[in-house]
Amino acid sequence: MLVDNHNRTINYLRLAVTDRCNLRCNYCMPSEGINFEKNDKLLTIEELSRLSKIVVEQGIDKIRITGGEPFVRKDLMVLLRYLTELDGLDDISITTNATLIGPYISELKTLGINNINVSLDAIDRETFERITRRDLYDTVHNNLIRLITEGFNVRINFIALENQNTQDIIPILELMKHYPVSVRFLEEMPFNGGSRSFDALSWSYKKILEHIKTEFPDFEKLPSPPTSTSINYKIKGHTSTFGLIPSFTRTFCGSCNRLRITATGDVITCLYGKPVTNLRDLMRSDNENESVQSALVRVLNKRAKTGFEAQKQHSSVFQSSMTSIGG
Ligand code: SAM
Ligand code: SF4
């Protein structure tokens, strides 16, 4: 079992399988001039599989596949098939922009990969295009509805962005009210790879909640697991639920159970920290899985207690893009 120096059990890995993406969301990366990693710096599917097995042996029982956009990776299903065979891995989840998932939905269903987070920050086509810098709203909407109606456990991630999409907060709750889906509103974080300046948070989770209250005053708080990053609610009469994720306010660090590994094998023990070690070169130079396991134990023994502490250790952390961190 992996336990950090603050006695938090780490059983959840967010594994980025690529830093590439077919969208250019303005809160995540600039429109151009992005330095994507060279192909040989990215972990191969065999390496991602080996790494997954290693961490599952250390007690990781949940892996979320993220990126970049996971489905730009043509060999993604090879990894997913492997993961479904791993003893001890109870939960395989995916975070996706849902532009490319269509052809894979049937196989995901067959594999029993049921938990899909779809990032969708607008329900107005023009707003969507302004944010993502691509004209793919219809594709995302169709795939989202398909996933929901085919019985996947879908959560929508909607980042509240000042002067961009907050007019869609109430409409997305209206649009989803008859679907068994959770709409989660996230605070914006400053990881946009220099896409635009970020001076202060405009839409905190409290402000989002106040805004929702003006239209839907009648809602109840739902119980959430202790390691959950979202505070969840149900509006009276709605099938859907909604959640608030204080990703910038960081109220959830005390129970953080997660580890991040980027597509190049960098280990990130806190979203607000810098990579603490790289496993790719270690894996390529050493066939012993124990070396990787020891490296993980070592870095988790020096883990920052909170995102604020991690942020203080590195002045340049906000130059990163979420496409390399994985969210
Ligand atoms: N491409 C996939 C997607 O968009 O779902 C997976 C990778 S994306 C980096 C993972 C998550 O990070 C998405 O839900 C996205 O909305 C979120 N994200 C990206 N940049 C962010 C930022 N600056 N602040 C808050 N969340 C961000
Ligand atoms: Fe791509 Fe996801 Fe970043 Fe948008 S948030 S640019 S979809 S990686």
Short mmCIF file of C-alpha atoms and ligand atoms in Angstrom, two decimals:
data_model
loop_
_atom_site.label_atom_id
_atom_site.label_comp_id
_atom_site.label_asym_id
_atom_site.label_seq_id
_atom_site.Cartn_x
_atom_site.Cartn_y
_atom_site.Cartn_z
CA MET A 1 0.00 0.00 0.00
CA LEU A 2 1.23 3.51 -0.79
CA VAL A 3 0.98 5.95 2.11
CA ASP A 4 2.43 9.46 2.03
CA ASN A 5 4.33 11.33 4.74
CA HIS A 6 1.01 12.84 5.96
CA ASN A 7 -0.52 9.40 6.43
CA ARG A 8 -2.78 9.65 3.39
CA THR A 9 -3.30 6.40 1.51
CA ILE A 10 -2.70 6.79 -2.21
CA ASN A 11 -4.91 4.45 -4.21
CA TYR A 12 -5.84 6.57 -7.22
CA LEU A 13 -3.63 7.20 -10.25
CA ARG A 14 -4.38 9.78 -12.94
CA LEU A 15 -2.46 8.51 -15.92
CA ALA A 16 -1.95 10.82 -18.90
CA VAL A 17 -1.49 8.81 -22.09
CA THR A 18 -0.61 11.71 -24.38
CA ASP A 19 0.04 15.45 -24.27
CA ARG A 20 -1.58 15.95 -27.71
CA CYS A 21 -5.09 17.18 -28.24
CA ASN A 22 -7.40 17.91 -31.14
CA LEU A 23 -8.99 20.88 -29.30
CA ARG A 24 -7.28 24.03 -28.10
CA CYS A 25 -9.35 25.02 -25.06
CA ASN A 26 -8.21 28.51 -24.15
CA TYR A 27 -8.04 27.74 -20.40
CA CYS A 28 -5.74 24.78 -21.10
CA MET A 29 -3.33 25.75 -23.87
CA PRO A 30 -2.46 28.46 -26.38
CA SER A 31 -3.86 28.26 -29.93
CA GLU A 32 -0.45 27.61 -31.42
CA GLY A 33 3.25 27.39 -30.64
CA ILE A 34 2.84 24.50 -28.23
CA ASN A 35 5.92 22.38 -27.66
CA PHE A 36 4.50 18.88 -27.68
CA GLU A 37 6.90 16.20 -26.56
CA LYS A 38 8.71 14.12 -29.18
CA ASN A 39 7.14 10.71 -29.74
CA ASP A 40 10.08 8.83 -28.24
CA LYS A 41 9.66 10.78 -24.98
CA LEU A 42 6.12 9.49 -24.53
CA LEU A 43 5.55 6.22 -22.73
CA THR A 44 4.66 3.43 -25.14
CA ILE A 45 1.53 1.38 -24.58
CA GLU A 46 3.75 -1.45 -23.28
CA GLU A 47 5.36 0.96 -20.81
CA LEU A 48 2.00 2.36 -19.72
CA SER A 49 0.78 -1.20 -19.21
CA ARG A 50 3.86 -2.20 -17.23
CA LEU A 51 3.63 0.92 -15.10
CA SER A 52 -0.05 0.29 -14.40
CA LYS A 53 0.71 -3.25 -13.26
CA ILE A 54 3.51 -1.98 -11.01
CA VAL A 55 1.31 0.59 -9.26
CA VAL A 56 -1.64 -1.78 -8.93
CA GLU A 57 0.72 -4.16 -7.12
CA GLN A 58 1.40 -1.24 -4.76
CA GLY A 59 -2.28 -0.80 -3.96
CA ILE A 60 -3.56 1.57 -6.64
CA ASP A 61 -7.11 0.34 -7.33
CA LYS A 62 -8.40 3.20 -9.46
CA ILE A 63 -6.82 4.53 -12.65
CA ARG A 64 -8.21 7.46 -14.58
CA ILE A 65 -6.98 7.75 -18.15
CA THR A 66 -6.47 11.35 -19.17
CA GLY A 67 -4.23 13.51 -21.36
CA GLY A 68 -4.18 15.59 -23.65
CA GLU A 69 -7.05 13.89 -25.32
CA PRO A 70 -6.75 10.15 -24.62
CA PHE A 71 -8.53 9.16 -27.84
CA VAL A 72 -6.01 10.89 -30.12
CA ARG A 73 -3.85 7.94 -29.18
CA LYS A 74 -4.72 5.31 -31.78
CA ASP A 75 -3.51 2.44 -29.60
CA LEU A 76 -5.49 3.50 -26.52
CA MET A 77 -7.81 0.50 -26.64
CA VAL A 78 -4.81 -1.85 -26.36
CA LEU A 79 -4.01 -0.29 -23.00
CA LEU A 80 -7.65 -0.29 -21.89
CA ARG A 81 -8.04 -3.98 -22.75
CA TYR A 82 -4.91 -4.71 -20.71
CA LEU A 83 -6.16 -2.71 -17.74
CA THR A 84 -9.46 -4.59 -17.62
CA GLU A 85 -7.46 -7.80 -17.09
CA LEU A 86 -5.43 -6.42 -14.17
CA ASP A 87 -6.25 -8.11 -10.87
CA GLY A 88 -6.74 -5.56 -8.11
CA LEU A 89 -7.76 -2.69 -10.38
CA ASP A 90 -11.38 -2.01 -9.47
CA ASP A 91 -12.07 1.19 -11.35
CA ILE A 92 -10.92 2.33 -14.78
CA SER A 93 -12.22 5.77 -15.70
CA ILE A 94 -11.60 8.12 -18.60
CA THR A 95 -11.65 11.89 -18.90
CA THR A 96 -12.29 12.97 -22.48
CA ASN A 97 -13.47 15.86 -24.59
CA ALA A 98 -15.81 13.33 -26.31
CA THR A 99 -14.91 14.40 -29.84
CA LEU A 100 -13.29 11.10 -30.86
CA ILE A 101 -14.87 8.56 -28.52
CA GLY A 102 -17.77 7.62 -30.86
CA PRO A 103 -16.22 4.59 -32.61
CA TYR A 104 -15.08 3.15 -29.27
CA ILE A 105 -18.30 3.38 -27.27
CA SER A 106 -19.45 -0.19 -27.99
CA GLU A 107 -16.13 -1.72 -27.02
CA LEU A 108 -15.90 0.40 -23.87
CA LYS A 109 -19.30 -0.98 -22.92
CA THR A 110 -18.17 -4.56 -23.60
CA LEU A 111 -15.02 -4.01 -21.53
CA GLY A 112 -17.11 -2.68 -18.65
CA ILE A 113 -15.37 0.71 -18.65
CA ASN A 114 -18.34 2.62 -17.38
CA ASN A 115 -17.06 5.82 -15.78
CA ILE A 116 -16.59 8.57 -18.32
CA ASN A 117 -16.01 12.24 -17.53
CA VAL A 118 -16.85 14.49 -20.45
CA SER A 119 -15.44 18.01 -20.50
CA LEU A 120 -18.06 20.39 -21.84
CA ASP A 121 -17.91 24.07 -20.99
CA ALA A 122 -20.79 25.39 -23.09
CA ILE A 123 -24.08 24.32 -24.57
CA ASP A 124 -24.15 27.20 -26.99
CA ARG A 125 -22.34 26.26 -30.22
CA GLU A 126 -20.58 29.62 -30.63
CA THR A 127 -19.43 29.74 -27.03
CA PHE A 128 -18.12 26.20 -27.38
CA GLU A 129 -16.20 27.17 -30.50
CA ARG A 130 -14.76 30.30 -28.89
CA ILE A 131 -13.49 28.31 -25.92
CA THR A 132 -12.22 25.19 -27.71
CA ARG A 133 -11.17 27.03 -30.89
CA ARG A 134 -12.74 24.17 -32.86
CA ASP A 135 -16.18 23.65 -34.41
CA LEU A 136 -17.07 20.28 -32.87
CA TYR A 137 -20.01 21.03 -30.59
CA ASP A 138 -22.43 18.70 -32.39
CA THR A 139 -20.04 15.77 -32.24
CA VAL A 140 -19.49 16.26 -28.51
CA HIS A 141 -23.18 16.70 -27.80
CA ASN A 142 -24.13 13.58 -29.79
CA ASN A 143 -21.47 11.45 -28.14
CA LEU A 144 -22.44 12.75 -24.71
CA ILE A 145 -26.11 11.87 -25.18
CA ARG A 146 -25.13 8.48 -26.61
CA LEU A 147 -22.94 7.72 -23.59
CA ILE A 148 -25.72 8.70 -21.19
CA THR A 149 -28.46 6.79 -22.98
CA GLU A 150 -26.27 3.70 -23.33
CA GLY A 151 -25.99 3.59 -19.55
CA PHE A 152 -22.48 4.88 -18.87
CA ASN A 153 -21.89 6.66 -15.60
CA VAL A 154 -21.25 10.11 -17.07
CA ARG A 155 -20.05 13.22 -15.30
CA ILE A 156 -19.77 16.49 -17.15
CA ASN A 157 -16.88 18.79 -16.25
CA PHE A 158 -17.76 22.45 -16.82
CA ILE A 159 -15.18 25.11 -15.89
CA ALA A 160 -16.76 28.43 -14.92
CA LEU A 161 -14.85 31.01 -16.97
CA GLU A 162 -15.34 34.73 -16.36
CA ASN A 163 -16.79 36.52 -19.43
CA GLN A 164 -16.95 33.30 -21.40
CA ASN A 165 -19.50 30.69 -20.39
CA THR A 166 -21.14 31.48 -17.06
CA GLN A 167 -24.37 32.35 -18.91
CA ASP A 168 -24.56 28.62 -19.70
CA ILE A 169 -24.47 27.43 -16.06
CA ILE A 170 -28.24 27.50 -15.58
CA PRO A 171 -29.04 26.31 -19.15
CA ILE A 172 -26.77 23.24 -18.83
CA LEU A 173 -28.57 22.28 -15.62
CA GLU A 174 -31.89 22.72 -17.46
CA LEU A 175 -30.68 20.71 -20.46
CA MET A 176 -29.47 17.82 -18.33
CA LYS A 177 -32.26 17.73 -15.76
CA HIS A 178 -33.94 14.59 -17.11
CA TYR A 179 -30.71 12.64 -17.56
CA PRO A 180 -28.95 10.48 -14.94
CA VAL A 181 -25.78 12.54 -15.11
CA SER A 182 -23.73 14.70 -12.76
CA VAL A 183 -22.78 18.20 -13.92
CA ARG A 184 -19.69 19.32 -12.06
CA PHE A 185 -18.63 22.94 -12.06
CA LEU A 186 -14.91 23.50 -11.64
CA GLU A 187 -13.02 26.57 -10.62
CA GLU A 188 -10.54 27.65 -13.25
CA MET A 189 -6.89 26.94 -12.47
CA PRO A 190 -3.98 28.91 -13.92
CA PHE A 191 -2.52 25.98 -15.89
CA ASN A 192 -3.06 27.24 -19.43
CA GLY A 193 0.48 27.05 -20.80
CA GLY A 194 0.60 30.84 -21.23
CA SER A 195 -2.64 30.96 -23.23
CA ARG A 196 -3.86 33.97 -21.28
CA SER A 197 -3.24 35.80 -18.04
CA PHE A 198 -4.79 34.63 -14.80
CA ASP A 199 -4.79 37.28 -12.10
CA ALA A 200 -7.38 36.08 -9.64
CA LEU A 201 -10.17 33.56 -9.49
CA SER A 202 -13.46 35.14 -10.55
CA TRP A 203 -15.85 32.25 -10.18
CA SER A 204 -15.19 30.49 -6.90
CA TYR A 205 -17.26 27.44 -5.99
CA LYS A 206 -19.20 29.63 -3.55
CA LYS A 207 -20.06 32.12 -6.27
CA ILE A 208 -21.14 29.32 -8.61
CA LEU A 209 -23.42 27.96 -5.90
CA GLU A 210 -24.93 31.41 -5.22
CA HIS A 211 -25.57 31.77 -8.95
CA ILE A 212 -27.31 28.37 -9.14
CA LYS A 213 -29.39 29.27 -6.06
CA THR A 214 -30.90 32.28 -7.80
CA GLU A 215 -32.60 29.99 -10.32
CA PHE A 216 -32.89 26.76 -8.32
CA PRO A 217 -33.23 27.60 -4.62
CA ASP A 218 -34.60 24.18 -3.77
CA PHE A 219 -31.74 21.70 -3.61
CA GLU A 220 -30.25 19.31 -1.09
CA LYS A 221 -26.65 18.39 -0.33
CA LEU A 222 -25.73 14.78 -1.12
CA PRO A 223 -23.36 12.61 0.90
CA SER A 224 -19.94 12.26 -0.77
CA PRO A 225 -17.05 9.88 -0.10
CA PRO A 226 -14.27 11.43 2.07
CA THR A 227 -11.79 11.48 -0.84
CA SER A 228 -14.22 13.19 -3.21
CA THR A 229 -13.09 16.49 -4.70
CA SER A 230 -16.65 17.59 -5.40
CA ILE A 231 -19.41 18.81 -3.11
CA ASN A 232 -22.59 17.37 -4.57
CA TYR A 233 -26.21 18.49 -4.68
CA LYS A 234 -29.56 17.50 -6.12
CA ILE A 235 -32.13 20.00 -7.31
CA LYS A 236 -35.71 19.09 -6.46
CA GLY A 237 -37.40 17.46 -9.45
CA HIS A 238 -34.17 16.87 -11.40
CA THR A 239 -32.88 13.40 -12.27
CA SER A 240 -29.38 14.84 -12.66
CA THR A 241 -27.19 16.02 -9.81
CA PHE A 242 -24.62 18.78 -9.76
CA GLY A 243 -21.28 19.21 -8.05
CA LEU A 244 -18.82 21.95 -7.24
CA ILE A 245 -15.08 21.33 -7.43
CA PRO A 246 -12.96 23.88 -5.53
CA SER A 247 -9.96 23.14 -7.73
CA PHE A 248 -8.39 26.55 -7.10
CA THR A 249 -9.68 27.14 -3.56
CA ARG A 250 -8.33 23.69 -2.63
CA THR A 251 -10.48 22.62 0.27
CA PHE A 252 -9.88 18.92 -0.34
CA CYS A 253 -6.10 18.46 0.09
CA GLY A 254 -6.44 16.87 3.53
CA SER A 255 -7.95 13.70 2.07
CA CYS A 256 -6.08 13.65 -1.24
CA ASN A 257 -5.57 10.07 -2.41
CA ARG A 258 -4.18 10.75 -5.87
CA LEU A 259 -0.99 10.47 -7.79
CA ARG A 260 -0.38 11.78 -11.30
CA ILE A 261 1.89 10.37 -13.98
CA THR A 262 2.26 12.34 -17.19
CA ALA A 263 2.59 10.93 -20.70
CA THR A 264 6.37 11.29 -20.46
CA GLY A 265 6.55 9.42 -17.17
CA ASP A 266 6.88 12.43 -14.88
CA VAL A 267 5.47 11.83 -11.42
CA ILE A 268 3.42 14.66 -9.93
CA THR A 269 2.43 14.20 -6.29
CA CYS A 270 0.41 17.42 -6.14
CA LEU A 271 -1.35 19.21 -8.98
CA TYR A 272 0.19 22.47 -7.77
CA GLY A 273 3.71 21.04 -7.58
CA LYS A 274 6.37 20.34 -10.18
CA PRO A 275 7.24 16.80 -11.31
CA VAL A 276 9.27 15.10 -8.60
CA THR A 277 10.85 12.29 -10.58
CA ASN A 278 10.68 10.67 -14.01
CA LEU A 279 9.94 6.98 -14.42
CA ARG A 280 10.44 6.63 -18.18
CA ASP A 281 14.20 6.62 -18.16
CA LEU A 282 14.24 4.46 -15.05
CA MET A 283 11.95 1.93 -16.72
CA ARG A 284 13.98 1.99 -19.92
CA SER A 285 17.27 1.45 -18.12
CA ASP A 286 16.13 -0.99 -15.48
CA ASN A 287 13.99 -4.07 -15.90
CA GLU A 288 13.36 -4.40 -12.19
CA ASN A 289 9.90 -3.24 -11.23
CA GLU A 290 11.15 -2.79 -7.67
CA SER A 291 13.20 0.26 -8.75
CA VAL A 292 10.04 1.99 -9.95
CA GLN A 293 8.19 1.00 -6.79
CA SER A 294 11.01 2.35 -4.60
CA ALA A 295 11.05 5.62 -6.54
CA LEU A 296 7.33 6.06 -5.89
CA VAL A 297 7.67 5.29 -2.19
CA ARG A 298 10.53 7.78 -1.99
CA VAL A 299 8.66 10.69 -3.60
CA LEU A 300 5.48 10.04 -1.62
CA ASN A 301 7.54 10.36 1.52
CA LYS A 302 8.24 13.98 0.65
CA ARG A 303 4.80 15.02 -0.46
CA ALA A 304 3.53 18.55 0.17
CA LYS A 305 0.68 18.66 2.65
CA THR A 306 -1.48 20.99 0.57
CA GLY A 307 -1.60 22.55 -2.86
CA PHE A 308 -0.64 25.88 -1.30
CA GLU A 309 2.51 24.35 0.19
CA ALA A 310 3.38 22.68 -3.13
CA GLN A 311 2.84 25.94 -5.00
CA LYS A 312 5.22 27.82 -2.65
CA GLN A 313 8.02 25.40 -3.47
CA HIS A 314 8.00 26.32 -7.18
CA SER A 315 7.66 29.83 -8.49
CA SER A 316 7.03 28.75 -12.09
CA VAL A 317 4.38 26.07 -11.68
CA PHE A 318 1.69 28.16 -13.38
CA GLN A 319 3.54 28.15 -16.68
CA SER A 320 2.46 24.52 -17.13
CA SER A 321 -0.40 23.47 -19.36
CA MET A 322 -3.08 21.10 -18.18
CA THR A 323 -2.56 19.10 -21.37
CA SER A 324 0.72 17.81 -19.97
CA ILE A 325 -0.47 17.49 -16.37
CA GLY A 326 -3.69 15.64 -17.19
CA GLY A 327 -6.08 17.58 -14.99
N1 SAM B 1 -8.78 16.21 -23.05
C1 SAM B 1 -9.51 15.62 -21.99
C2 SAM B 1 -10.61 16.52 -21.50
O1 SAM B 1 -10.60 17.71 -21.83
O2 SAM B 1 -11.48 16.03 -20.80
C3 SAM B 1 -8.66 15.17 -20.82
C4 SAM B 1 -7.52 16.09 -20.41
S1 SAM B 1 -8.02 17.63 -19.68
C5 SAM B 1 -6.46 18.38 -19.38
C6 SAM B 1 -8.57 17.07 -18.09
C7 SAM B 1 -9.46 18.02 -17.35
O3 SAM B 1 -8.72 19.17 -17.00
C8 SAM B 1 -10.66 18.51 -18.16
O4 SAM B 1 -11.85 18.26 -17.46
C9 SAM B 1 -10.42 19.98 -18.29
O5 SAM B 1 -11.62 20.70 -18.30
C10 SAM B 1 -9.57 20.28 -17.06
N2 SAM B 1 -8.77 21.49 -17.21
C11 SAM B 1 -7.92 21.81 -18.18
N3 SAM B 1 -7.37 23.03 -17.98
C12 SAM B 1 -7.90 23.50 -16.83
C13 SAM B 1 -7.76 24.70 -16.08
N4 SAM B 1 -6.95 25.67 -16.48
N5 SAM B 1 -8.48 24.83 -14.95
C14 SAM B 1 -9.32 23.85 -14.53
N6 SAM B 1 -9.48 22.68 -15.18
C15 SAM B 1 -8.79 22.51 -16.32
FE1 SF4 B 2 -7.63 19.33 -25.02
FE2 SF4 B 2 -8.78 18.62 -22.75
FE3 SF4 B 2 -7.00 20.63 -22.83
FE4 SF4 B 2 -9.35 20.98 -23.96
S1 SF4 B 2 -8.98 20.58 -21.75
S2 SF4 B 2 -7.37 21.49 -24.88
S3 SF4 B 2 -9.83 18.99 -24.69
S4 SF4 B 2 -6.58 18.51 -23.19
#
